[in-house]
Structure formats: structure tokens, C-alpha cells
Amino acid sequence: MSGILASIFALILLLGNGTSAYRCQNVTITIPKTDIGVIEIIDLGYANITTAEEYQISGTLCLPNSGKPKIVQLLLHGVTYDRRYWDFPYGSGTYSYPKAAVDSFGFATLAIDRLGTGQSSWPPTLETAPNQQVATFHSIADQLRKGRIGGIAFEKVVAVGHSRGALLIEYWAAVFPTDMDHIVLTGWYRDVDITTSVYKRFYSELVPVGQVHPNMEAPDSNYVTLSTEDARISFFFHSPMYDQ
Ligand SMILES: *[C@@H]1O[C@H](CO)[C@@H](O)[C@H](O)[C@H]1NC(C)=O
Ligand SMILES: *[C@@H]1O[C@H](CO)[C@@H](O)[C@H](O)[C@H]1NC(C)=O
């Protein structure tokens, strides 16, 4: 009996010692051509975009070290970010969403670079419109349920979005409501008025990606990002409530 207690105690010490009980791996998900260009969202003016290629979506899949999770959370980042938004490489896990969701609660998480961002495919900008984004989510949810990503056939898919990721989940849920079992929308509200001065200021700070990241080659000049770190801080962080 005391042997078991001692082992449990040792295990707790081990976990409490910074050894995590979850693991992450980078994955590349192919979105087949048959899954692309199939959705029309006419009221947005993005109808029937066709594409020559399949897409590759880069993601990070995190799983608990033990047990087989039934639920996966698909994490969709906001504008000017990529999947690192969910696990900032800063502060040894202080800002890690997977650390909380996977380590503490036993969910699986899959954070992706949305089409046209990070390490995923960068097609011409017209192809990164909401209907193509939704087409990639639809394909990924299907692949998650079929066990094609990470080898686990998940029973439930939870769509978790931040800001534009949340907006895109609204479109996704409207077109394919049975793709997701739950949705979590953060940093977003319904009545955003993009004509207000803060948005005008935001747009005025956007520059072609190549100006900020000379090593990143965009297919056209509509690929933009924020001009400076100061601009990012002024739009997305609330001084002095952030670490730097
Ligand atoms: C995933 O790829 C990124 C960038 O290429 C790298 O920094 C990170 O360590 C990789 N993560 C894992 C779990 O291998
Ligand atoms: C898009 O394609 C569908 C199916 O082929 C067609 O019914 C629809 O009229 C097309 N929409 C536009 C705006 O071209």
C-alpha cells in the first residue's frame, strides 16, 4: 500500500516538475482537389472559385500521453497570426492552449495554419476567401473523424476560433452544421463595424508580406501583414497587461 502511494506521489512530483503528460507533432494535411471549390457563399461575392492544385495545410496535433481522446478541438487563429497564436513560444507554456486543453483536460488539439498563412499553401489570394477556408475546414473535420490525422478516429470535433478564425467558424457552421459538435468563438462579436476608425487605422498599417518577411514569397501583393511589432501591440495587446 505504501509502495503504491509512494509511486503516486513520485508521479505527481514528476508531473509537477515540468514534465508534461502530453505530446505534440507537426502534421501536413492534404486537402484533395475534389474538396476544393465546392462551396458557394454568394452573399459574400465569392462564388465558384476554381483552383488548379490541391492544398497542403500545416498543423500541430497534441495528444495526451495516455488514453485515447474522443474529442479533438480544431484551433483556428486570427488575422496576422498563424497557429503559433495558440502556443506562443514564450514563457515556457504560460500561454499554451494545448497545455491547458490536453494536459489538464485530456482533449486532443489540432492547431492549423489557415490556408494562405504560415507553413500552409499560399494560393492566389482570391482562393483564400471564406468559401475556400470553409472547404478546408470541412475536409479536415472529415479526415479527423476518419482517423486520417494522427491515427485516431475522433468521435467529436469542437471548432475553436479566435477573431477571424471565429468569424470563419460562423460561415462554416452555417454551411456544414454537422461538421462540428460544439463551437467556441473568442475575440469576436456579431456587430463588428469595419467602417470605424480603428479598422481604417488597422488597414492603413497593412503592407505586403515581403516588406516585413523578405524570405516569405507571396503569389501576389494582396498578401499583407502588419507593418511593425508596435502596430501589432497597439491593435492586439492591452498595455500594460502583456509580457514582452
Ligand atoms: C513544428 O515545426 C515548428 C516550425 O517548423 C518547430 O519550431 C516546432 O518545434 C515543431 N514542433 C514539433 C512538435 O515538432
Ligand atoms: C456556381 O456553380 C453552380 C453549380 O455549377 C451554379 O449552379 C451556379 O450558378 C454558379 N454560380 C455562379 C455565380 O456562377
PDB file of C-alpha atoms and ligand atoms in Angstrom:
ATOM      1  CA  MET A   1       0.000   0.000   0.000  1.00  0.00           C
ATOM      2  CA  SER A   2       2.647   2.482   0.944  1.00  0.00           C
ATOM      3  CA  GLY A   3       4.532   1.423  -2.180  1.00  0.00           C
ATOM      4  CA  ILE A   4       1.584   2.442  -4.338  1.00  0.00           C
ATOM      5  CA  LEU A   5       1.187   5.720  -2.504  1.00  0.00           C
ATOM      6  CA  ALA A   6       4.874   6.404  -2.909  1.00  0.00           C
ATOM      7  CA  SER A   7       4.642   5.746  -6.662  1.00  0.00           C
ATOM      8  CA  ILE A   8       1.625   8.009  -6.999  1.00  0.00           C
ATOM      9  CA  PHE A   9       3.476  10.658  -5.061  1.00  0.00           C
ATOM     10  CA  ALA A  10       6.511  10.230  -7.315  1.00  0.00           C
ATOM     11  CA  LEU A  11       4.291  10.530 -10.385  1.00  0.00           C
ATOM     12  CA  ILE A  12       2.755  13.750  -9.092  1.00  0.00           C
ATOM     13  CA  LEU A  13       6.227  15.096  -8.404  1.00  0.00           C
ATOM     14  CA  LEU A  14       7.260  14.148 -11.910  1.00  0.00           C
ATOM     15  CA  LEU A  15       4.285  15.894 -13.485  1.00  0.00           C
ATOM     16  CA  GLY A  16       4.631  18.883 -11.226  1.00  0.00           C
ATOM     17  CA  ASN A  17       8.229  19.121 -12.201  1.00  0.00           C
ATOM     18  CA  GLY A  18       7.582  20.448 -15.664  1.00  0.00           C
ATOM     19  CA  THR A  19       7.392  17.037 -17.364  1.00  0.00           C
ATOM     20  CA  SER A  20       4.315  17.284 -19.485  1.00  0.00           C
ATOM     21  CA  ALA A  21       1.818  14.498 -19.882  1.00  0.00           C
ATOM     22  CA  TYR A  22       1.123  15.327 -23.485  1.00  0.00           C
ATOM     23  CA  ARG A  23       2.996  15.334 -26.738  1.00  0.00           C
ATOM     24  CA  CYS A  24       2.733  17.333 -29.937  1.00  0.00           C
ATOM     25  CA  GLN A  25       3.642  16.570 -33.517  1.00  0.00           C
ATOM     26  CA  ASN A  26       3.613  18.608 -36.700  1.00  0.00           C
ATOM     27  CA  VAL A  27       1.328  17.247 -39.377  1.00  0.00           C
ATOM     28  CA  THR A  28       0.705  18.078 -43.020  1.00  0.00           C
ATOM     29  CA  ILE A  29      -2.855  17.578 -44.186  1.00  0.00           C
ATOM     30  CA  THR A  30      -3.636  17.278 -47.871  1.00  0.00           C
ATOM     31  CA  ILE A  31      -6.888  18.864 -48.997  1.00  0.00           C
ATOM     32  CA  PRO A  32      -7.716  16.961 -52.178  1.00  0.00           C
ATOM     33  CA  LYS A  33      -8.796  18.902 -55.207  1.00  0.00           C
ATOM     34  CA  THR A  34     -12.234  17.274 -55.020  1.00  0.00           C
ATOM     35  CA  ASP A  35     -12.797  19.043 -51.664  1.00  0.00           C
ATOM     36  CA  ILE A  36     -11.915  22.482 -53.045  1.00  0.00           C
ATOM     37  CA  GLY A  37     -14.135  24.940 -54.860  1.00  0.00           C
ATOM     38  CA  VAL A  38     -17.309  23.170 -53.857  1.00  0.00           C
ATOM     39  CA  ILE A  39     -18.902  25.873 -51.734  1.00  0.00           C
ATOM     40  CA  GLU A  40     -20.644  28.956 -52.859  1.00  0.00           C
ATOM     41  CA  ILE A  41     -21.202  31.776 -50.433  1.00  0.00           C
ATOM     42  CA  ILE A  42     -22.916  34.054 -52.865  1.00  0.00           C
ATOM     43  CA  ASP A  43     -23.851  36.831 -50.497  1.00  0.00           C
ATOM     44  CA  LEU A  44     -20.155  37.400 -49.874  1.00  0.00           C
ATOM     45  CA  GLY A  45     -19.463  37.609 -53.566  1.00  0.00           C
ATOM     46  CA  TYR A  46     -17.076  34.682 -53.588  1.00  0.00           C
ATOM     47  CA  ALA A  47     -18.694  32.271 -55.965  1.00  0.00           C
ATOM     48  CA  ASN A  48     -17.311  29.189 -57.659  1.00  0.00           C
ATOM     49  CA  ILE A  49     -13.599  29.779 -57.352  1.00  0.00           C
ATOM     50  CA  THR A  50     -11.711  27.064 -59.110  1.00  0.00           C
ATOM     51  CA  THR A  51      -8.164  26.033 -58.430  1.00  0.00           C
ATOM     52  CA  ALA A  52      -5.526  24.103 -60.233  1.00  0.00           C
ATOM     53  CA  GLU A  53      -3.952  22.479 -57.195  1.00  0.00           C
ATOM     54  CA  GLU A  54      -4.657  20.572 -54.016  1.00  0.00           C
ATOM     55  CA  TYR A  55      -3.707  22.374 -50.821  1.00  0.00           C
ATOM     56  CA  GLN A  56      -1.348  21.390 -48.005  1.00  0.00           C
ATOM     57  CA  ILE A  57      -2.365  22.537 -44.533  1.00  0.00           C
ATOM     58  CA  SER A  58       0.252  22.518 -41.771  1.00  0.00           C
ATOM     59  CA  GLY A  59      -0.837  21.825 -38.243  1.00  0.00           C
ATOM     60  CA  THR A  60       0.286  20.801 -34.793  1.00  0.00           C
ATOM     61  CA  LEU A  61      -1.569  17.890 -33.244  1.00  0.00           C
ATOM     62  CA  CYS A  62      -1.296  17.481 -29.466  1.00  0.00           C
ATOM     63  CA  LEU A  63      -2.409  14.330 -27.651  1.00  0.00           C
ATOM     64  CA  PRO A  64      -2.354  13.178 -24.038  1.00  0.00           C
ATOM     65  CA  ASN A  65       0.419  10.670 -23.333  1.00  0.00           C
ATOM     66  CA  SER A  66      -2.071   8.158 -22.033  1.00  0.00           C
ATOM     67  CA  GLY A  67      -5.575   7.250 -23.085  1.00  0.00           C
ATOM     68  CA  LYS A  68      -7.256   7.794 -26.407  1.00  0.00           C
ATOM     69  CA  PRO A  69      -9.099  11.126 -26.606  1.00  0.00           C
ATOM     70  CA  LYS A  70     -12.563  11.046 -28.160  1.00  0.00           C
ATOM     71  CA  ILE A  71     -12.762  14.786 -28.681  1.00  0.00           C
ATOM     72  CA  VAL A  72     -10.498  16.955 -30.790  1.00  0.00           C
ATOM     73  CA  GLN A  73     -10.520  20.728 -30.746  1.00  0.00           C
ATOM     74  CA  LEU A  74      -9.666  22.316 -34.089  1.00  0.00           C
ATOM     75  CA  LEU A  75      -7.974  25.646 -33.343  1.00  0.00           C
ATOM     76  CA  LEU A  76      -8.299  28.468 -35.897  1.00  0.00           C
ATOM     77  CA  HIS A  77      -6.180  31.596 -35.436  1.00  0.00           C
ATOM     78  CA  GLY A  78      -6.984  35.230 -36.255  1.00  0.00           C
ATOM     79  CA  VAL A  79      -5.570  37.706 -38.800  1.00  0.00           C
ATOM     80  CA  THR A  80      -1.840  38.445 -38.945  1.00  0.00           C
ATOM     81  CA  TYR A  81      -1.163  35.315 -36.872  1.00  0.00           C
ATOM     82  CA  ASP A  82      -0.587  31.671 -37.633  1.00  0.00           C
ATOM     83  CA  ARG A  83      -1.030  28.547 -35.473  1.00  0.00           C
ATOM     84  CA  ARG A  84       1.641  29.710 -33.037  1.00  0.00           C
ATOM     85  CA  TYR A  85      -1.060  32.000 -31.636  1.00  0.00           C
ATOM     86  CA  TRP A  86      -2.278  29.032 -29.562  1.00  0.00           C
ATOM     87  CA  ASP A  87       1.114  28.264 -28.065  1.00  0.00           C
ATOM     88  CA  PHE A  88       3.307  31.357 -28.055  1.00  0.00           C
ATOM     89  CA  PRO A  89       6.970  30.375 -27.996  1.00  0.00           C
ATOM     90  CA  TYR A  90       7.357  32.457 -24.862  1.00  0.00           C
ATOM     91  CA  GLY A  91       7.095  31.946 -21.117  1.00  0.00           C
ATOM     92  CA  SER A  92       7.529  28.126 -21.003  1.00  0.00           C
ATOM     93  CA  GLY A  93       3.914  27.260 -21.640  1.00  0.00           C
ATOM     94  CA  THR A  94       2.290  30.179 -19.790  1.00  0.00           C
ATOM     95  CA  TYR A  95       0.333  30.983 -22.959  1.00  0.00           C
ATOM     96  CA  SER A  96      -0.137  27.441 -24.205  1.00  0.00           C
ATOM     97  CA  TYR A  97      -3.712  26.483 -25.055  1.00  0.00           C
ATOM     98  CA  PRO A  98      -2.745  22.793 -25.603  1.00  0.00           C
ATOM     99  CA  LYS A  99      -1.108  22.721 -22.180  1.00  0.00           C
ATOM    100  CA  ALA A 100      -4.485  23.534 -20.638  1.00  0.00           C
ATOM    101  CA  ALA A 101      -6.783  21.637 -23.025  1.00  0.00           C
ATOM    102  CA  VAL A 102      -4.667  18.497 -23.485  1.00  0.00           C
ATOM    103  CA  ASP A 103      -2.601  18.284 -20.328  1.00  0.00           C
ATOM    104  CA  SER A 104      -5.263  19.356 -17.841  1.00  0.00           C
ATOM    105  CA  PHE A 105      -8.459  18.202 -19.559  1.00  0.00           C
ATOM    106  CA  GLY A 106      -7.458  15.324 -21.856  1.00  0.00           C
ATOM    107  CA  PHE A 107      -8.733  16.749 -25.151  1.00  0.00           C
ATOM    108  CA  ALA A 108      -6.740  16.473 -28.358  1.00  0.00           C
ATOM    109  CA  THR A 109      -5.989  19.753 -30.142  1.00  0.00           C
ATOM    110  CA  LEU A 110      -5.146  20.415 -33.754  1.00  0.00           C
ATOM    111  CA  ALA A 111      -3.988  23.970 -34.443  1.00  0.00           C
ATOM    112  CA  ILE A 112      -3.680  24.707 -38.151  1.00  0.00           C
ATOM    113  CA  ASP A 113      -2.146  27.479 -40.211  1.00  0.00           C
ATOM    114  CA  ARG A 114      -5.201  28.576 -42.131  1.00  0.00           C
ATOM    115  CA  LEU A 115      -4.942  28.477 -45.926  1.00  0.00           C
ATOM    116  CA  GLY A 116      -2.723  31.366 -47.039  1.00  0.00           C
ATOM    117  CA  THR A 117      -0.836  31.678 -43.741  1.00  0.00           C
ATOM    118  CA  GLY A 118       2.254  30.258 -42.049  1.00  0.00           C
ATOM    119  CA  GLN A 119       3.519  26.980 -43.459  1.00  0.00           C
ATOM    120  CA  SER A 120       0.301  26.046 -45.290  1.00  0.00           C
ATOM    121  CA  SER A 121      -0.255  26.554 -49.029  1.00  0.00           C
ATOM    122  CA  TRP A 122      -0.346  30.134 -50.241  1.00  0.00           C
ATOM    123  CA  PRO A 123      -2.572  30.085 -53.312  1.00  0.00           C
ATOM    124  CA  PRO A 124      -3.526  33.319 -55.124  1.00  0.00           C
ATOM    125  CA  THR A 125      -5.408  35.487 -52.607  1.00  0.00           C
ATOM    126  CA  LEU A 126      -8.801  35.026 -54.232  1.00  0.00           C
ATOM    127  CA  GLU A 127      -8.562  31.355 -53.261  1.00  0.00           C
ATOM    128  CA  THR A 128      -8.118  32.215 -49.586  1.00  0.00           C
ATOM    129  CA  ALA A 129     -11.628  33.703 -49.445  1.00  0.00           C
ATOM    130  CA  PRO A 130     -14.065  32.370 -46.806  1.00  0.00           C
ATOM    131  CA  ASN A 131     -15.572  29.677 -49.001  1.00  0.00           C
ATOM    132  CA  GLN A 132     -12.181  28.047 -49.613  1.00  0.00           C
ATOM    133  CA  GLN A 133     -11.298  28.375 -45.927  1.00  0.00           C
ATOM    134  CA  VAL A 134     -14.566  26.630 -45.068  1.00  0.00           C
ATOM    135  CA  ALA A 135     -13.842  23.954 -47.695  1.00  0.00           C
ATOM    136  CA  THR A 136     -10.512  23.178 -45.993  1.00  0.00           C
ATOM    137  CA  PHE A 137     -12.153  23.005 -42.519  1.00  0.00           C
ATOM    138  CA  HIS A 138     -14.843  20.684 -43.898  1.00  0.00           C
ATOM    139  CA  SER A 139     -12.204  18.362 -45.323  1.00  0.00           C
ATOM    140  CA  ILE A 140     -10.125  18.441 -42.123  1.00  0.00           C
ATOM    141  CA  ALA A 141     -13.143  17.641 -39.902  1.00  0.00           C
ATOM    142  CA  ASP A 142     -13.931  14.694 -42.151  1.00  0.00           C
ATOM    143  CA  GLN A 143     -10.323  13.473 -42.050  1.00  0.00           C
ATOM    144  CA  LEU A 144     -10.251  13.841 -38.225  1.00  0.00           C
ATOM    145  CA  ARG A 145     -13.375  11.687 -37.865  1.00  0.00           C
ATOM    146  CA  LYS A 146     -11.974   9.063 -40.226  1.00  0.00           C
ATOM    147  CA  GLY A 147      -8.729   8.717 -38.282  1.00  0.00           C
ATOM    148  CA  ARG A 148      -6.604  10.111 -41.098  1.00  0.00           C
ATOM    149  CA  ILE A 149      -4.850  12.685 -38.922  1.00  0.00           C
ATOM    150  CA  GLY A 150      -2.751  11.236 -36.099  1.00  0.00           C
ATOM    151  CA  GLY A 151      -4.341   7.800 -36.453  1.00  0.00           C
ATOM    152  CA  ILE A 152      -7.265   8.398 -34.072  1.00  0.00           C
ATOM    153  CA  ALA A 153     -10.842   8.415 -35.390  1.00  0.00           C
ATOM    154  CA  PHE A 154     -12.224  11.202 -33.219  1.00  0.00           C
ATOM    155  CA  GLU A 155     -15.881  10.971 -32.212  1.00  0.00           C
ATOM    156  CA  LYS A 156     -16.353  14.683 -31.728  1.00  0.00           C
ATOM    157  CA  VAL A 157     -14.910  17.783 -33.338  1.00  0.00           C
ATOM    158  CA  VAL A 158     -15.040  21.103 -31.497  1.00  0.00           C
ATOM    159  CA  ALA A 159     -14.331  24.198 -33.603  1.00  0.00           C
ATOM    160  CA  VAL A 160     -12.440  26.824 -31.597  1.00  0.00           C
ATOM    161  CA  GLY A 161     -11.752  30.166 -33.244  1.00  0.00           C
ATOM    162  CA  HIS A 162     -10.113  33.418 -32.388  1.00  0.00           C
ATOM    163  CA  SER A 163     -11.212  36.640 -34.131  1.00  0.00           C
ATOM    164  CA  ARG A 164     -11.251  35.957 -37.889  1.00  0.00           C
ATOM    165  CA  GLY A 165     -10.990  32.255 -37.051  1.00  0.00           C
ATOM    166  CA  ALA A 166     -14.262  32.710 -35.121  1.00  0.00           C
ATOM    167  CA  LEU A 167     -15.923  34.573 -37.994  1.00  0.00           C
ATOM    168  CA  LEU A 168     -14.943  31.769 -40.376  1.00  0.00           C
ATOM    169  CA  ILE A 169     -16.477  29.224 -37.976  1.00  0.00           C
ATOM    170  CA  GLU A 170     -19.771  31.132 -38.261  1.00  0.00           C
ATOM    171  CA  TYR A 171     -19.688  30.646 -42.045  1.00  0.00           C
ATOM    172  CA  TRP A 172     -18.580  27.042 -41.636  1.00  0.00           C
ATOM    173  CA  ALA A 173     -21.371  26.227 -39.161  1.00  0.00           C
ATOM    174  CA  ALA A 174     -23.920  27.823 -41.493  1.00  0.00           C
ATOM    175  CA  VAL A 175     -22.825  25.700 -44.464  1.00  0.00           C
ATOM    176  CA  PHE A 176     -21.914  22.408 -42.720  1.00  0.00           C
ATOM    177  CA  PRO A 177     -23.616  22.402 -39.287  1.00  0.00           C
ATOM    178  CA  THR A 178     -22.992  18.679 -38.734  1.00  0.00           C
ATOM    179  CA  ASP A 179     -19.210  19.031 -39.149  1.00  0.00           C
ATOM    180  CA  MET A 180     -18.794  20.234 -35.575  1.00  0.00           C
ATOM    181  CA  ASP A 181     -20.295  19.127 -32.260  1.00  0.00           C
ATOM    182  CA  HIS A 182     -19.606  22.393 -30.468  1.00  0.00           C
ATOM    183  CA  ILE A 183     -18.183  25.782 -31.319  1.00  0.00           C
ATOM    184  CA  VAL A 184     -16.146  28.177 -29.192  1.00  0.00           C
ATOM    185  CA  LEU A 185     -15.782  31.734 -30.502  1.00  0.00           C
ATOM    186  CA  THR A 186     -13.322  34.122 -28.836  1.00  0.00           C
ATOM    187  CA  GLY A 187     -12.202  37.678 -29.584  1.00  0.00           C
ATOM    188  CA  TRP A 188     -15.207  38.219 -31.791  1.00  0.00           C
ATOM    189  CA  TYR A 189     -18.675  39.726 -31.653  1.00  0.00           C
ATOM    190  CA  ARG A 190     -21.519  39.841 -34.128  1.00  0.00           C
ATOM    191  CA  ASP A 191     -21.869  43.545 -34.758  1.00  0.00           C
ATOM    192  CA  VAL A 192     -18.361  44.439 -35.851  1.00  0.00           C
ATOM    193  CA  ASP A 193     -18.484  47.646 -37.875  1.00  0.00           C
ATOM    194  CA  ILE A 194     -15.497  47.594 -40.181  1.00  0.00           C
ATOM    195  CA  THR A 195     -16.056  51.222 -41.211  1.00  0.00           C
ATOM    196  CA  THR A 196     -14.992  52.579 -37.819  1.00  0.00           C
ATOM    197  CA  SER A 197     -11.708  54.452 -37.393  1.00  0.00           C
ATOM    198  CA  VAL A 198      -9.907  51.614 -35.606  1.00  0.00           C
ATOM    199  CA  TYR A 199     -10.426  49.398 -38.668  1.00  0.00           C
ATOM    200  CA  LYS A 200      -9.312  52.173 -41.009  1.00  0.00           C
ATOM    201  CA  ARG A 201      -6.168  52.537 -38.927  1.00  0.00           C
ATOM    202  CA  PHE A 202      -5.702  48.760 -38.999  1.00  0.00           C
ATOM    203  CA  TYR A 203      -5.984  48.599 -42.800  1.00  0.00           C
ATOM    204  CA  SER A 204      -3.571  51.525 -43.163  1.00  0.00           C
ATOM    205  CA  GLU A 205      -0.942  49.539 -41.220  1.00  0.00           C
ATOM    206  CA  LEU A 206      -1.085  46.536 -43.566  1.00  0.00           C
ATOM    207  CA  VAL A 207       1.797  46.129 -46.006  1.00  0.00           C
ATOM    208  CA  PRO A 208       2.775  43.402 -48.484  1.00  0.00           C
ATOM    209  CA  VAL A 209       4.203  40.433 -46.580  1.00  0.00           C
ATOM    210  CA  GLY A 210       7.565  40.631 -48.401  1.00  0.00           C
ATOM    211  CA  GLN A 211       8.266  44.019 -46.813  1.00  0.00           C
ATOM    212  CA  VAL A 212       8.221  42.518 -43.331  1.00  0.00           C
ATOM    213  CA  HIS A 213       9.351  38.963 -44.094  1.00  0.00           C
ATOM    214  CA  PRO A 214      11.677  39.109 -47.133  1.00  0.00           C
ATOM    215  CA  ASN A 215      12.091  35.313 -47.025  1.00  0.00           C
ATOM    216  CA  MET A 216       8.362  34.651 -47.481  1.00  0.00           C
ATOM    217  CA  GLU A 217       7.301  34.612 -51.081  1.00  0.00           C
ATOM    218  CA  ALA A 218       3.674  35.504 -51.714  1.00  0.00           C
ATOM    219  CA  PRO A 219       1.981  34.761 -55.037  1.00  0.00           C
ATOM    220  CA  ASP A 220       0.530  38.280 -55.228  1.00  0.00           C
ATOM    221  CA  SER A 221       0.739  41.641 -53.457  1.00  0.00           C
ATOM    222  CA  ASN A 222      -2.608  41.159 -51.685  1.00  0.00           C
ATOM    223  CA  TYR A 223      -0.806  39.021 -49.104  1.00  0.00           C
ATOM    224  CA  VAL A 224      -0.388  41.550 -46.317  1.00  0.00           C
ATOM    225  CA  THR A 225       0.600  41.712 -42.675  1.00  0.00           C
ATOM    226  CA  LEU A 226       1.058  44.395 -40.029  1.00  0.00           C
ATOM    227  CA  SER A 227       3.960  46.712 -40.769  1.00  0.00           C
ATOM    228  CA  THR A 228       5.609  46.677 -37.332  1.00  0.00           C
ATOM    229  CA  GLU A 229       5.585  44.963 -33.949  1.00  0.00           C
ATOM    230  CA  ASP A 230       4.395  48.277 -32.461  1.00  0.00           C
ATOM    231  CA  ALA A 231       1.358  48.186 -34.736  1.00  0.00           C
ATOM    232  CA  ARG A 232       0.635  44.624 -33.622  1.00  0.00           C
ATOM    233  CA  ILE A 233       0.908  45.634 -29.986  1.00  0.00           C
ATOM    234  CA  SER A 234      -1.352  48.638 -30.422  1.00  0.00           C
ATOM    235  CA  PHE A 235      -4.117  46.583 -32.083  1.00  0.00           C
ATOM    236  CA  PHE A 236      -3.958  43.301 -30.208  1.00  0.00           C
ATOM    237  CA  PHE A 237      -2.483  43.915 -26.765  1.00  0.00           C
ATOM    238  CA  HIS A 238      -3.776  45.980 -23.900  1.00  0.00           C
ATOM    239  CA  SER A 239      -0.975  47.946 -22.334  1.00  0.00           C
ATOM    240  CA  PRO A 240       0.393  47.288 -19.745  1.00  0.00           C
ATOM    241  CA  MET A 241      -1.280  43.884 -19.424  1.00  0.00           C
ATOM    242  CA  TYR A 242       1.134  41.961 -21.611  1.00  0.00           C
ATOM    243  CA  ASP A 243       4.610  40.422 -21.353  1.00  0.00           C
ATOM    244  CA  GLN A 244       7.311  41.312 -23.765  1.00  0.00           C
TER     245      GLN A 244
HETATM  246  C1  LIG B   1       6.863  22.062 -35.575  1.00  0.00           C
HETATM  247  O1  LIG B   1       7.502  22.904 -36.546  1.00  0.00           O
HETATM  248  C2  LIG B   1       7.962  24.134 -35.988  1.00  0.00           C
HETATM  249  C3  LIG B   1       8.464  25.021 -37.123  1.00  0.00           C
HETATM  250  O2  LIG B   1       8.927  24.325 -38.219  1.00  0.00           O
HETATM  251  C4  LIG B   1       9.046  23.864 -34.964  1.00  0.00           C
HETATM  252  O3  LIG B   1       9.501  25.073 -34.420  1.00  0.00           O
HETATM  253  C5  LIG B   1       8.425  23.000 -33.859  1.00  0.00           C
HETATM  254  O4  LIG B   1       9.397  22.666 -32.921  1.00  0.00           O
HETATM  255  C6  LIG B   1       7.800  21.743 -34.440  1.00  0.00           C
HETATM  256  N1  LIG B   1       7.058  21.072 -33.368  1.00  0.00           N
HETATM  257  C7  LIG B   1       7.154  19.774 -33.117  1.00  0.00           C
HETATM  258  C8  LIG B   1       6.319  19.261 -32.006  1.00  0.00           C
HETATM  259  O5  LIG B   1       7.895  19.038 -33.741  1.00  0.00           O
HETATM  260  C1  LIG B   2     -21.717  28.194 -59.432  1.00  0.00           C
HETATM  261  O1  LIG B   2     -21.828  26.837 -59.793  1.00  0.00           O
HETATM  262  C2  LIG B   2     -23.101  26.271 -59.549  1.00  0.00           C
HETATM  263  C3  LIG B   2     -23.033  24.789 -59.852  1.00  0.00           C
HETATM  264  O2  LIG B   2     -22.344  24.542 -61.035  1.00  0.00           O
HETATM  265  C4  LIG B   2     -24.130  27.012 -60.422  1.00  0.00           C
HETATM  266  O3  LIG B   2     -25.420  26.481 -60.173  1.00  0.00           O
HETATM  267  C5  LIG B   2     -24.110  28.487 -60.061  1.00  0.00           C
HETATM  268  O4  LIG B   2     -24.987  29.202 -60.905  1.00  0.00           O
HETATM  269  C6  LIG B   2     -22.713  29.070 -60.188  1.00  0.00           C
HETATM  270  N1  LIG B   2     -22.718  30.413 -59.625  1.00  0.00           N
HETATM  271  C7  LIG B   2     -22.139  31.450 -60.225  1.00  0.00           C
HETATM  272  C8  LIG B   2     -22.260  32.771 -59.519  1.00  0.00           C
HETATM  273  O5  LIG B   2     -21.557  31.378 -61.288  1.00  0.00           O
END
